[in-house]
Amino acid sequence: QEQLVQSGGDLVKPGGSLRLSCVASGFSFSDYYMSWIRQAPGKGPEWISYITTSDLTAYADAVRGRFTVFRDNANNSLFLQMNSLGTDDTAMYYCARTWSSLDAFDIWGQGTFVTVSS
Amino acid sequence: EVVLTQSPDTLSLSPGERATLSCRASQDLRNYLTWYQQKPGQAPKLLIYDASNRAAGIPDRYIGSGSGTDFTLTISRLEPEDFAVYYCQQRSNRQITFGQGTRLEI
């Protein structure tokens, strides 16, 4: 069964850092682009980053320079390092398997919630 | 950035009725438009890609159509499990955006 299992969400103070993890199983992780998508309470999803099979990365303007995506293919793992967190970063964070065309996200993790508050 | 505007915000229908959801793009997307369904407490689920292709396992009552800037998701006969929030998504110039969603309620 193809699945993504996430961890790492927590309560963090403004200006703090956090690392999210996403472990894949049931498919060949290294063959796929992967993305991070977040969703603030009551809002639509917001794409924030993807990483290609060649470790090329892209970021949304809202997180560029503060967030870093990276992957460990040997351990079927995806990570999101988040620095300089602000209250606007409070959201459910999802990892998702991503088509190389970027047309679609076909497998999603269960989500992990990040709260940024003093 | 391509802006996707979905309408209506909320659609109230009954099981057995037909639902028509709209997604309008600020730029020509050709047919590169994707639809997702999200139920409370769950991640979004892929329904339709390339405007009209159903993802694996999606029932044929889900019909996607449109091209350019105007797209439609039609659910031909609503089942109780279809009541959820629906989002459209695009990728243009390798930047990805989602619509704000349409809530389909009983």
GROMACS .gro file of N, CA and C in nm, chain A residues 39 94 109-110, chain B residues 37-45:
model
   39
   39GLN      N    1  -0.204   2.403   0.484
   39GLN     CA    2  -0.343   2.449   0.482
   39GLN      C    3  -0.374   2.512   0.617
   94TYR      N    4   0.119   1.912   0.488
   94TYR     CA    5   0.109   1.783   0.422
   94TYR      C    6   0.231   1.762   0.332
  109GLY      N    7   0.026   1.262   0.270
  109GLY     CA    8   0.040   1.219   0.407
  109GLY      C    9  -0.083   1.258   0.488
  110GLN      N   10  -0.083   1.216   0.612
  110GLN     CA   11  -0.198   1.244   0.698
  110GLN      C   12  -0.198   1.386   0.753
  155GLN      N   13  -1.091   1.649  -0.377
  155GLN     CA   14  -1.199   1.644  -0.279
  155GLN      C   15  -1.136   1.636  -0.141
  156GLN      N   16  -1.188   1.712  -0.046
  156GLN     CA   17  -1.138   1.703   0.090
  156GLN      C   18  -1.254   1.690   0.188
  157LYS      N   19  -1.246   1.588   0.270
  157LYS     CA   20  -1.344   1.566   0.377
  157LYS      C   21  -1.284   1.610   0.509
  158PRO      N   22  -1.368   1.642   0.608
  158PRO     CA   23  -1.316   1.693   0.736
  158PRO      C   24  -1.214   1.598   0.798
  159GLY      N   25  -1.102   1.657   0.841
  159GLY     CA   26  -0.999   1.580   0.908
  159GLY      C   27  -0.914   1.493   0.818
  160GLN      N   28  -0.933   1.508   0.686
  160GLN     CA   29  -0.856   1.428   0.591
  160GLN      C   30  -0.776   1.516   0.498
  161ALA      N   31  -0.675   1.456   0.436
  161ALA     CA   32  -0.601   1.525   0.332
  161ALA      C   33  -0.684   1.531   0.204
  162PRO      N   34  -0.655   1.625   0.117
  162PRO     CA   35  -0.722   1.625  -0.013
  162PRO      C   36  -0.696   1.495  -0.089
  163LYS      N   37  -0.793   1.461  -0.174
  163LYS     CA   38  -0.786   1.340  -0.254
  163LYS      C   39  -0.796   1.377  -0.401
   0.00000   0.00000   0.00000
